[in-house]
Coordinates of N, CA and C in Angstrom, one line a residue:
M1 N 16.1 37.5 -31.6 CA 16.9 37.1 -30.5 C 16.0 36.7 -29.3
T2 N 16.3 35.5 -28.7 CA 15.5 35.0 -27.7 C 16.3 34.8 -26.4
T3 N 15.6 34.3 -25.4 CA 16.2 34.3 -24.1 C 16.2 32.8 -23.5
R4 N 17.1 32.5 -22.7 CA 17.2 31.3 -21.9 C 17.4 31.7 -20.4
T5 N 17.2 30.7 -19.5 CA 17.4 31.0 -18.1 C 18.7 30.5 -17.6
S6 N 19.4 31.4 -16.9 CA 20.7 31.1 -16.4 C 20.6 30.3 -15.1
P7 N 21.7 29.6 -14.6 CA 21.6 28.9 -13.3 C 21.1 29.8 -12.2
S8 N 21.4 31.1 -12.2 CA 20.9 31.9 -11.2 C 19.5 32.4 -11.3
G9 N 18.8 31.9 -12.4 CA 17.4 32.3 -12.6 C 17.2 33.5 -13.4
Q10 N 18.3 34.2 -13.9 CA 18.1 35.4 -14.7 C 18.0 35.0 -16.1
P11 N 17.2 35.7 -16.9 CA 17.1 35.4 -18.3 C 18.3 35.8 -19.1
I12 N 18.7 35.0 -20.0 CA 19.9 35.3 -20.8 C 19.5 35.2 -22.3
R13 N 19.8 36.2 -23.0 CA 19.5 36.2 -24.4 C 20.5 35.5 -25.2
R14 N 20.1 34.8 -26.2 CA 21.0 34.1 -27.1 C 20.4 34.2 -28.5
P15 N 21.2 34.4 -29.5 CA 20.7 34.5 -30.9 C 20.4 33.2 -31.5
G16 N 19.4 33.2 -32.4 CA 19.1 32.0 -33.2 C 18.4 30.9 -32.4
G17 N 17.9 31.1 -31.2 CA 17.3 30.0 -30.5 C 15.9 30.4 -30.1
T18 N 15.3 29.5 -29.3 CA 13.9 29.8 -28.9 C 13.9 29.9 -27.4
S19 N 12.9 30.6 -26.9 CA 12.8 30.9 -25.5 C 12.4 29.6 -24.7
R20 N 13.2 29.2 -23.8 CA 12.9 28.0 -23.0 C 13.5 28.1 -21.6
R21 N 12.9 27.4 -20.7 CA 13.4 27.4 -19.3 C 14.1 26.1 -19.0
R22 N 14.9 26.1 -18.0 CA 15.6 24.9 -17.6 C 14.5 24.0 -17.0
I23 N 14.4 22.8 -17.6 CA 13.4 21.8 -17.2 C 13.9 20.9 -16.1
F24 N 15.2 20.4 -16.2 CA 15.7 19.5 -15.3 C 16.8 20.2 -14.4
N25 N 16.4 20.6 -13.2 CA 17.3 21.3 -12.3 C 17.7 20.4 -11.2
H26 N 18.4 21.0 -10.2 CA 18.9 20.3 -9.1 C 17.8 19.8 -8.2
E27 N 16.8 20.7 -8.0 CA 15.6 20.3 -7.1 C 14.9 19.1 -7.7
M28 N 14.6 19.1 -9.0 CA 13.9 18.0 -9.7 C 14.8 16.7 -9.6
Y29 N 16.1 16.8 -9.8 CA 16.9 15.7 -9.6 C 16.8 15.1 -8.2
E30 N 16.9 15.9 -7.2 CA 16.7 15.4 -5.8 C 15.4 14.7 -5.6
M31 N 14.3 15.3 -6.2 CA 13.0 14.8 -6.0 C 12.9 13.4 -6.7
V32 N 13.4 13.3 -7.9 CA 13.3 12.0 -8.6 C 14.1 11.0 -7.9
W33 N 15.4 11.3 -7.5 CA 16.2 10.3 -6.9 C 15.6 9.9 -5.5
G34 N 15.1 10.9 -4.8 CA 14.5 10.6 -3.5 C 13.3 9.7 -3.6
T35 N 12.5 9.9 -4.7 CA 11.3 9.0 -4.9 C 11.8 7.6 -5.2
V36 N 12.8 7.4 -6.1 CA 13.3 6.1 -6.5 C 13.9 5.4 -5.3
Y37 N 14.7 6.2 -4.5 CA 15.3 5.6 -3.3 C 14.3 5.1 -2.3
V38 N 13.2 5.9 -2.0 CA 12.2 5.5 -1.1 C 11.5 4.2 -1.6
G39 N 11.3 4.2 -2.9 CA 10.6 3.0 -3.5 C 11.5 1.7 -3.3
L40 N 12.8 1.9 -3.5 CA 13.7 0.7 -3.3 C 13.8 0.3 -1.9
V41 N 13.8 1.3 -1.0 CA 13.8 1.0 0.5 C 12.5 0.2 0.9
I42 N 11.4 0.7 0.4 CA 10.1 0.0 0.7 C 10.1 -1.4 0.2
N43 N 10.6 -1.6 -1.0 CA 10.6 -2.9 -1.6 C 11.5 -3.8 -0.7
M44 N 12.6 -3.4 -0.3 CA 13.5 -4.2 0.5 C 13.0 -4.4 1.9
A45 N 12.4 -3.4 2.5 CA 11.9 -3.5 3.9 C 10.7 -4.4 3.9
F46 N 9.8 -4.3 2.8 CA 8.6 -5.1 2.8 C 9.0 -6.6 2.6
V47 N 10.0 -6.9 1.9 CA 10.5 -8.3 1.7 C 11.1 -8.8 3.1
L48 N 11.8 -8.0 3.7 CA 12.5 -8.4 5.0 C 11.4 -8.8 6.1
V49 N 10.4 -7.9 6.3 CA 9.5 -8.2 7.3 C 8.5 -9.3 6.9
N50 N 8.4 -9.6 5.7 CA 7.6 -10.8 5.2 C 8.4 -11.9 4.7
L51 N 9.7 -12.0 5.2 CA 10.6 -13.1 4.7 C 10.0 -14.5 4.9
P52 N 9.4 -14.8 6.1 CA 8.8 -16.2 6.2 C 7.8 -16.5 5.1
L53 N 6.9 -15.5 4.8 CA 5.9 -15.7 3.8 C 6.6 -15.8 2.4
V54 N 7.6 -15.0 2.1 CA 8.3 -15.1 0.9 C 8.9 -16.5 0.7
V55 N 9.5 -17.0 1.7 CA 10.2 -18.3 1.6 C 9.1 -19.4 1.3
L56 N 8.0 -19.3 2.0 CA 6.9 -20.3 1.8 C 6.3 -20.2 0.4
I57 N 6.2 -19.0 -0.1 CA 5.6 -18.8 -1.5 C 6.6 -19.4 -2.5
L58 N 7.9 -19.3 -2.3 CA 8.8 -19.8 -3.2 C 9.0 -21.3 -3.2
L59 N 8.4 -22.0 -2.2 CA 8.5 -23.5 -2.2 C 7.8 -24.1 -3.4
P60 N 8.2 -25.3 -3.8 CA 7.5 -25.9 -5.0 C 6.0 -26.1 -4.7
D61 N 5.6 -26.4 -3.5 CA 4.2 -26.6 -3.2 C 3.8 -25.9 -1.9
P62 N 3.5 -24.6 -2.1 CA 3.3 -23.7 -0.9 C 2.1 -24.2 -0.1
L63 N 1.0 -24.7 -0.8 CA -0.2 -25.1 0.0 C 0.1 -26.3 0.9
A64 N 1.1 -27.1 0.6 CA 1.4 -28.2 1.5 C 1.8 -27.7 2.9
S65 N 2.3 -26.5 3.0 CA 2.7 -25.9 4.3 C 1.6 -24.9 4.8
W66 N 0.3 -25.2 4.6 CA -0.7 -24.2 4.9 C -0.8 -23.8 6.3
P67 N -0.4 -24.7 7.3 CA -0.4 -24.2 8.7 C 0.6 -23.0 8.9
L68 N 1.8 -23.2 8.3 CA 2.8 -22.1 8.4 C 2.3 -20.9 7.6
L69 N 1.6 -21.1 6.5 CA 1.1 -19.9 5.7 C 0.1 -19.1 6.6
T70 N -0.7 -19.9 7.4 CA -1.7 -19.2 8.2 C -1.1 -18.3 9.2
L71 N 0.1 -18.6 9.7 CA 0.9 -17.8 10.6 C 1.7 -16.7 9.9
A72 N 2.1 -16.9 8.7 CA 2.9 -16.0 7.9 C 2.1 -14.9 7.2
I73 N 1.0 -15.3 6.7 CA 0.2 -14.3 5.9 C -0.2 -13.1 6.8
P74 N -0.6 -13.3 8.1 CA -0.9 -12.1 8.9 C 0.2 -11.1 9.0
L75 N 1.4 -11.4 8.7 CA 2.5 -10.4 8.7 C 2.3 -9.3 7.7
L76 N 1.4 -9.6 6.7 CA 1.2 -8.6 5.7 C 0.5 -7.3 6.3
A77 N -0.3 -7.5 7.3 CA -1.1 -6.4 7.9 C -0.1 -5.3 8.5
P78 N 0.8 -5.7 9.4 CA 1.7 -4.6 9.9 C 2.6 -4.1 8.8
A79 N 3.0 -5.0 7.8 CA 3.9 -4.5 6.8 C 3.2 -3.5 5.9
L80 N 1.9 -3.7 5.6 CA 1.1 -2.8 4.8 C 0.9 -1.5 5.5
L81 N 0.7 -1.6 6.8 CA 0.5 -0.4 7.6 C 1.8 0.5 7.7
A82 N 2.9 -0.2 7.9 CA 4.2 0.5 7.9 C 4.5 1.2 6.5
T83 N 4.1 0.5 5.4 CA 4.3 1.1 4.1 C 3.4 2.3 3.9
F84 N 2.1 2.2 4.3 CA 1.2 3.3 4.2 C 1.7 4.5 5.0
T85 N 2.2 4.2 6.2 CA 2.7 5.2 7.1 C 3.9 6.0 6.4
M86 N 4.8 5.2 5.8 CA 5.9 5.7 5.1 C 5.5 6.6 3.9
F87 N 4.5 6.2 3.2 CA 3.9 7.0 2.1 C 3.4 8.3 2.6
G88 N 2.7 8.3 3.7 CA 2.1 9.5 4.2 C 3.2 10.5 4.7
A89 N 4.2 9.9 5.4 CA 5.3 10.7 5.9 C 6.1 11.3 4.8
F90 N 6.4 10.6 3.7 CA 7.2 11.1 2.6 C 6.4 12.1 1.8
S91 N 5.1 12.0 1.7 CA 4.3 13.0 0.9 C 4.3 14.3 1.7
E92 N 4.4 14.3 3.0 CA 4.5 15.5 3.8 C 5.9 16.1 3.9
D93 N 6.9 15.2 3.9 CA 8.3 15.7 4.1 C 9.2 14.7 3.3
P94 N 9.6 15.1 2.1 CA 10.5 14.3 1.3 C 11.8 13.9 1.9
T95 N 12.2 14.6 3.0 CA 13.5 14.3 3.6 C 13.3 13.3 4.7
T96 N 12.1 12.7 4.8 CA 11.9 11.7 5.9 C 12.8 10.5 5.7
K97 N 13.4 10.0 6.8 CA 14.2 8.8 6.8 C 13.4 7.6 6.5
A98 N 13.5 7.0 5.3 CA 12.5 6.0 4.9 C 12.6 4.7 5.7
M99 N 13.8 4.2 5.9 CA 14.0 2.9 6.6 C 13.6 3.1 8.1
R100 N 14.0 4.2 8.7 CA 13.7 4.4 10.1 C 12.2 4.5 10.3
T101 N 11.5 5.3 9.4 CA 10.1 5.5 9.5 C 9.3 4.2 9.4
F102 N 9.7 3.4 8.4 CA 9.1 2.1 8.1 C 9.2 1.2 9.3
F103 N 10.4 0.9 9.8 CA 10.6 0.0 10.9 C 10.0 0.4 12.2
T104 N 10.0 1.8 12.4 CA 9.4 2.3 13.7 C 7.9 2.0 13.7
A105 N 7.2 2.3 12.5 CA 5.8 2.0 12.4 C 5.6 0.5 12.5
W106 N 6.4 -0.3 11.9 CA 6.2 -1.8 11.9 C 6.3 -2.4 13.3
R107 N 7.3 -2.0 14.0 CA 7.5 -2.5 15.4 C 6.3 -2.0 16.3
R108 N 5.9 -0.8 16.1 CA 4.8 -0.3 17.0 C 3.5 -1.0 16.7
H109 N 3.2 -1.4 15.5 CA 1.9 -2.0 15.1 C 2.0 -3.5 15.0
L110 N 3.1 -4.1 15.2 CA 3.2 -5.6 14.9 C 2.3 -6.4 15.7
P111 N 2.3 -6.3 17.0 CA 1.4 -7.3 17.8 C -0.1 -7.1 17.5
K112 N -0.6 -5.9 17.6 CA -2.0 -5.7 17.4 C -2.5 -6.1 16.0
F113 N -1.7 -5.6 15.0 CA -2.2 -5.8 13.6 C -1.8 -7.2 13.0
W114 N -0.8 -7.8 13.6 CA -0.6 -9.2 13.3 C -1.9 -10.0 13.7
A115 N -2.3 -9.7 15.0 CA -3.5 -10.4 15.5 C -4.7 -10.1 14.6
M116 N -4.9 -8.9 14.1 CA -6.0 -8.5 13.2 C -5.8 -9.3 11.9
G117 N -4.6 -9.3 11.4 CA -4.3 -10.1 10.1 C -4.6 -11.5 10.3
F118 N -4.3 -12.1 11.5 CA -4.6 -13.5 11.7 C -6.1 -13.8 11.7
G119 N -6.9 -12.9 12.3 CA -8.3 -13.0 12.3 C -8.9 -13.0 10.8
V120 N -8.4 -12.0 10.1 CA -8.8 -11.9 8.7 C -8.4 -13.1 7.9
C121 N -7.2 -13.7 8.1 CA -6.8 -14.9 7.4 C -7.7 -16.0 7.7
V122 N -8.1 -16.2 9.0 CA -8.9 -17.3 9.4 C -10.3 -17.2 8.7
V123 N -10.9 -16.0 8.7 CA -12.2 -15.8 8.1 C -12.1 -16.1 6.6
V124 N -11.1 -15.6 5.9 CA -11.0 -15.8 4.4 C -10.7 -17.2 4.1
T125 N -9.9 -17.9 5.0 CA -9.6 -19.3 4.7 C -10.8 -20.2 4.9
I126 N -11.6 -19.9 5.9 CA -12.8 -20.7 6.1 C -13.8 -20.5 5.0
A127 N -13.9 -19.2 4.6 CA -14.8 -18.9 3.5 C -14.4 -19.6 2.2
T128 N -13.1 -19.6 1.9 CA -12.5 -20.2 0.7 C -12.7 -21.7 0.7
L129 N -12.4 -22.4 1.9 CA -12.6 -23.8 2.0 C -14.1 -24.2 1.8
N130 N -15.0 -23.4 2.4 CA -16.4 -23.7 2.3 C -16.8 -23.6 0.8
T131 N -16.3 -22.6 0.1 CA -16.7 -22.4 -1.3 C -16.2 -23.6 -2.1
I132 N -15.0 -24.1 -1.8 CA -14.4 -25.2 -2.6 C -15.2 -26.5 -2.3
W133 N -15.5 -26.7 -1.0 CA -16.3 -27.9 -0.7 C -17.7 -27.9 -1.2
L134 N -18.3 -26.8 -1.3 CA -19.7 -26.7 -1.7 C -19.9 -26.5 -3.2
M135 N -18.7 -26.4 -3.9 CA -18.8 -26.2 -5.4 C -19.5 -27.4 -6.0
G136 N -20.6 -27.1 -6.8 CA -21.3 -28.2 -7.4 C -22.4 -28.8 -6.6
E137 N -22.5 -28.5 -5.3 CA -23.5 -29.0 -4.4 C -24.7 -28.1 -4.5
A138 N -25.9 -28.7 -4.2 CA -27.1 -27.9 -4.2 C -27.1 -26.7 -3.2
L139 N -26.5 -27.0 -2.0 CA -26.4 -26.0 -1.0 C -25.4 -24.8 -1.4
G140 N -24.5 -25.2 -2.3 CA -23.5 -24.2 -2.7 C -24.1 -23.0 -3.4
A141 N -25.2 -23.2 -4.1 CA -25.9 -22.1 -4.8 C -26.3 -21.0 -3.9
M142 N -26.6 -21.3 -2.6 CA -27.0 -20.4 -1.7 C -25.9 -19.9 -0.8
V143 N -25.0 -20.8 -0.5 CA -23.9 -20.4 0.5 C -22.7 -19.7 -0.2
I144 N -22.4 -20.1 -1.4 CA -21.2 -19.6 -2.0 C -21.3 -18.1 -2.2
P145 N -22.4 -17.5 -2.7 CA -22.5 -16.0 -2.8 C -22.3 -15.3 -1.5
I146 N -22.8 -15.9 -0.4 CA -22.7 -15.3 0.9 C -21.2 -15.3 1.3
Q147 N -20.5 -16.4 1.0 CA -19.1 -16.5 1.4 C -18.2 -15.5 0.6
V148 N -18.6 -15.3 -0.7 CA -17.9 -14.3 -1.5 C -18.1 -12.9 -1.0
V149 N -19.3 -12.6 -0.7 CA -19.6 -11.3 -0.1 C -18.9 -11.0 1.2
L150 N -18.9 -12.1 2.1 CA -18.3 -12.0 3.3 C -16.8 -11.7 3.2
T151 N -16.1 -12.4 2.3 CA -14.7 -12.3 2.1 C -14.4 -10.9 1.5
T152 N -15.2 -10.4 0.6 CA -15.0 -9.1 0.0 C -15.2 -8.0 1.1
V153 N -16.2 -8.1 1.9 CA -16.4 -7.1 2.9 C -15.3 -7.1 3.9
V154 N -14.8 -8.2 4.3 CA -13.6 -8.3 5.3 C -12.4 -7.6 4.7
L155 N -12.1 -7.9 3.4 CA -10.9 -7.4 2.8 C -11.1 -5.8 2.6
I156 N -12.2 -5.4 2.2 CA -12.4 -3.9 2.1 C -12.3 -3.2 3.4
A157 N -12.9 -3.7 4.5 CA -12.8 -3.1 5.8 C -11.3 -3.1 6.3
T158 N -10.6 -4.2 6.1 CA -9.2 -4.3 6.6 C -8.3 -3.4 5.8
L159 N -8.4 -3.4 4.5 CA -7.5 -2.5 3.7 C -7.7 -1.0 4.1
H160 N -8.9 -0.6 4.1 CA -9.2 0.8 4.4 C -8.8 1.1 5.9
A161 N -9.0 0.2 6.8 CA -8.6 0.4 8.2 C -7.1 0.6 8.3
L162 N -6.3 -0.1 7.5 CA -4.9 0.1 7.6 C -4.5 1.5 7.0
V163 N -5.1 1.9 5.9 CA -4.8 3.2 5.4 C -5.2 4.3 6.3
L164 N -6.4 4.1 7.0 CA -6.9 5.1 7.9 C -6.0 5.2 9.2
R165 N -5.6 4.0 9.6 CA -4.7 4.0 10.8 C -3.4 4.8 10.6
A166 N -2.8 4.6 9.4 CA -1.6 5.3 9.0 C -1.8 6.8 9.1
A167 N -3.0 7.3 8.7 CA -3.3 8.7 8.7 C -3.7 9.3 10.0
R168 N -4.5 8.4 10.8 CA -5.0 8.8 12.1 C -4.7 7.8 13.1
P169 N -3.5 7.8 13.6 CA -3.1 6.7 14.6 C -3.8 6.8 15.9
E170 N -4.5 7.8 16.2 CA -5.2 7.9 17.5 C -6.5 7.1 17.5
L171 N -7.0 6.6 16.3 CA -8.2 5.9 16.3 C -8.0 4.4 16.7
R172 N -9.0 3.9 17.4 CA -8.9 2.5 17.8 C -9.4 1.6 16.7
L173 N -9.1 0.3 16.9 CA -9.5 -0.7 15.9 C -11.0 -0.8 15.7
S174 N -11.7 -0.6 16.8 CA -13.2 -0.7 16.8 C -13.7 0.5 16.0
E175 N -13.0 1.6 15.8 CA -13.4 2.7 15.0 C -12.9 2.6 13.6
L176 N -11.7 2.0 13.4 CA -11.2 1.9 12.1 C -12.0 1.0 11.1
L177 N -12.3 -0.1 11.6 CA -13.0 -1.1 10.7 C -14.4 -0.6 10.3
P178 N -15.2 -0.1 11.1 CA -16.5 0.4 10.6 C -16.4 1.5 9.6
A179 N -15.5 2.5 10.0 CA -15.3 3.6 9.1 C -14.7 3.2 7.7
G180 N -13.7 2.3 7.8 CA -13.2 1.7 6.5 C -14.2 1.0 5.7
L181 N -15.0 0.2 6.3 CA -16.0 -0.6 5.6 C -17.1 0.4 5.0
L182 N -17.6 1.3 5.8 CA -18.6 2.2 5.3 C -18.2 3.0 4.1
L183 N -17.0 3.7 4.3 CA -16.5 4.5 3.2 C -16.0 3.7 2.0
G184 N -15.5 2.5 2.3 CA -15.0 1.7 1.2 C -16.2 1.2 0.3
L185 N -17.3 0.9 0.9 CA -18.5 0.5 0.2 C -19.2 1.7 -0.5
R186 N -19.3 2.8 0.3 CA -19.9 4.0 -0.3 C -19.2 4.6 -1.5
R187 N -17.9 4.6 -1.4 CA -17.1 5.1 -2.5 C -16.4 3.9 -3.3
W188 N -17.3 3.0 -3.7 CA -16.8 1.8 -4.4 C -16.0 2.0 -5.6
Y189 N -16.2 3.2 -6.3 CA -15.5 3.5 -7.5 C -14.0 3.8 -7.2
F190 N -13.6 4.0 -6.0 CA -12.2 4.0 -5.6 C -11.8 2.6 -5.1
T191 N -12.7 2.0 -4.4 CA -12.3 0.7 -3.8 C -12.0 -0.4 -4.8
L192 N -12.9 -0.5 -5.8 CA -12.7 -1.6 -6.8 C -11.3 -1.4 -7.5
P193 N -10.9 -0.3 -8.0 CA -9.5 -0.2 -8.5 C -8.4 -0.5 -7.5
A194 N -8.6 -0.1 -6.3 CA -7.6 -0.4 -5.2 C -7.5 -1.9 -5.1
L195 N -8.6 -2.6 -5.0 CA -8.5 -4.1 -4.9 C -7.9 -4.7 -6.1
F196 N -8.2 -4.2 -7.3 CA -7.7 -4.7 -8.5 C -6.1 -4.5 -8.5
V197 N -5.7 -3.4 -8.1 CA -4.2 -3.1 -8.1 C -3.5 -4.0 -7.1
L198 N -4.2 -4.2 -5.9 CA -3.6 -5.1 -4.9 C -3.6 -6.6 -5.4
G199 N -4.7 -7.0 -6.1 CA -4.7 -8.3 -6.6 C -3.6 -8.5 -7.7
L200 N -3.4 -7.4 -8.5 CA -2.4 -7.5 -9.5 C -1.0 -7.7 -8.9
L201 N -0.7 -7.0 -7.8 CA 0.5 -7.2 -7.1 C 0.7 -8.6 -6.6
G202 N -0.4 -9.1 -6.0 CA -0.3 -10.5 -5.5 C -0.1 -11.5 -6.6
Q203 N -0.7 -11.3 -7.8 CA -0.5 -12.2 -8.9 C 1.0 -12.1 -9.4
L204 N 1.5 -10.9 -9.5 CA 2.9 -10.7 -9.9 C 3.9 -11.4 -8.9
I205 N 3.6 -11.3 -7.6 CA 4.5 -11.9 -6.7 C 4.4 -13.4 -6.8
L206 N 3.2 -14.0 -7.0 CA 3.1 -15.4 -7.1 C 3.7 -16.0 -8.4
T207 N 3.5 -15.3 -9.5 CA 4.0 -15.8 -10.8 C 5.4 -15.3 -11.2
Q208 N 5.7 -14.1 -10.8 CA 7.1 -13.5 -11.2 C 7.6 -12.8 -9.9
P209 N 8.1 -13.6 -8.9 CA 8.5 -13.0 -7.7 C 9.6 -11.9 -7.8
A210 N 10.5 -12.1 -8.7 CA 11.6 -11.1 -8.8 C 11.1 -9.8 -9.2
I211 N 10.2 -9.8 -10.2 CA 9.6 -8.5 -10.6 C 8.6 -7.9 -9.6
G212 N 7.8 -8.8 -9.0 CA 6.8 -8.4 -8.1 C 7.4 -7.8 -6.8
L213 N 8.4 -8.5 -6.2 CA 9.0 -8.1 -5.0 C 10.1 -7.0 -5.2
G214 N 10.8 -7.1 -6.4 CA 11.9 -6.2 -6.6 C 11.6 -4.9 -7.1
F215 N 10.5 -4.8 -7.9 CA 10.2 -3.6 -8.6 C 8.7 -3.1 -8.4
A216 N 7.8 -4.0 -8.4 CA 6.4 -3.6 -8.5 C 5.8 -3.3 -7.1
T217 N 6.4 -3.7 -6.0 CA 5.7 -3.6 -4.7 C 5.4 -2.1 -4.4
S218 N 6.4 -1.3 -4.4 CA 6.2 0.1 -4.0 C 5.3 0.9 -4.9
P219 N 5.4 0.9 -6.2 CA 4.5 1.7 -7.0 C 3.0 1.2 -7.0
L220 N 2.8 -0.2 -6.9 CA 1.5 -0.7 -6.9 C 0.8 -0.4 -5.5
L221 N 1.6 -0.6 -4.4 CA 1.1 -0.2 -3.1 C 0.8 1.3 -3.0
Y222 N 1.6 2.1 -3.6 CA 1.4 3.5 -3.6 C 0.0 3.8 -4.3
A223 N -0.2 3.2 -5.4 CA -1.5 3.4 -6.1 C -2.7 2.9 -5.3
T224 N -2.5 1.8 -4.6 CA -3.5 1.3 -3.7 C -3.8 2.3 -2.5
W225 N -2.7 2.8 -1.9 CA -2.8 3.7 -0.8 C -3.5 5.0 -1.3
G226 N -3.2 5.5 -2.5 CA -3.8 6.7 -3.0 C -5.3 6.6 -3.3
L227 N -5.7 5.4 -3.8 CA -7.1 5.2 -4.1 C -7.9 5.1 -2.8
C228 N -7.3 4.4 -1.8 CA -8.0 4.2 -0.5 C -8.1 5.6 0.2
R229 N -7.1 6.4 0.0 CA -7.2 7.8 0.6 C -8.3 8.6 0.0
F230 N -8.5 8.4 -1.3 CA -9.7 9.1 -1.9 C -11.0 8.6 -1.3
A231 N -11.1 7.3 -1.1 CA -12.3 6.8 -0.5 C -12.5 7.3 0.9
L232 N -11.4 7.4 1.6 CA -11.5 7.8 3.1 C -11.4 9.3 3.3
H233 N -11.4 10.1 2.2 CA -11.2 11.5 2.3 C -12.1 12.2 3.4
P234 N -13.4 11.8 3.5 CA -14.2 12.6 4.5 C -13.7 12.4 6.0
V235 N -12.9 11.4 6.3 CA -12.5 11.2 7.7 C -11.0 11.4 7.8
L236 N -10.3 11.9 6.8 CA -8.9 12.1 6.9 C -8.6 13.5 7.5
P237 N -7.4 13.7 8.1 CA -7.1 15.0 8.6 C -7.1 16.1 7.5
V238 N -7.6 17.3 7.8 CA -7.6 18.4 6.9 C -6.2 18.9 6.7
E239 N -5.7 18.9 5.5 CA -4.4 19.5 5.2 C -4.4 21.0 5.3
P240 N -3.4 21.6 5.9 CA -3.4 23.1 6.0 C -3.2 23.7 4.6
M241 N -3.8 24.8 4.4 CA -3.7 25.5 3.2 C -2.3 26.2 3.1
P242 N -1.6 26.1 1.9 CA -0.3 26.7 1.8 C -0.4 28.2 2.0
A243 N 0.7 28.7 2.7 CA 0.7 30.2 3.0 C 0.9 31.0 1.7

């Protein structure tokens, strides 16, 4: 004769069975549903705040509208920051209001981090154009590697600065970028997978927008956020030990 667990948590004996516990309970159902709901909210909110960019990407020839792209791409910076803020809030308190938390963070950071995103966009665009123009030229053998390194350094610093700002909003931009770059380079074994996952998301959005924007955004951004937090661990707030 073996036992099973009753809804009240008391063991109940039943003949001819094996001892097992209730695996899927009410708390687990709420956790799973809450996670799925937050993921769907982030997908929807991320598309809404980046709607100009989404529309431009869906055009038959997006590069023909490159001046508008230069203005729309920087919207990704405050959107990513709001997403990372939401991930942090949800990991601390699963009852966090997802939509309110996202848009509160997005509105607060929109002006400053759109400007930062614009600066990053300009640097990456110039480096990309220089690489294209110098491809096959004698000067390109010396300049192109420098452009690639510059672009990579800027992306690493920016991505980690956004994750760090979500965790430590008291830091200034002049503190975020050096810390993000230093730890991102020092802990490259976390940074490279984070950049790969982010690149995978970008590829999905460009080639299969419905899948990329509808389903893949929140899980892939969550993986990126988690990897960057591992890289930034030395400067993140110390979590209190459970009582």
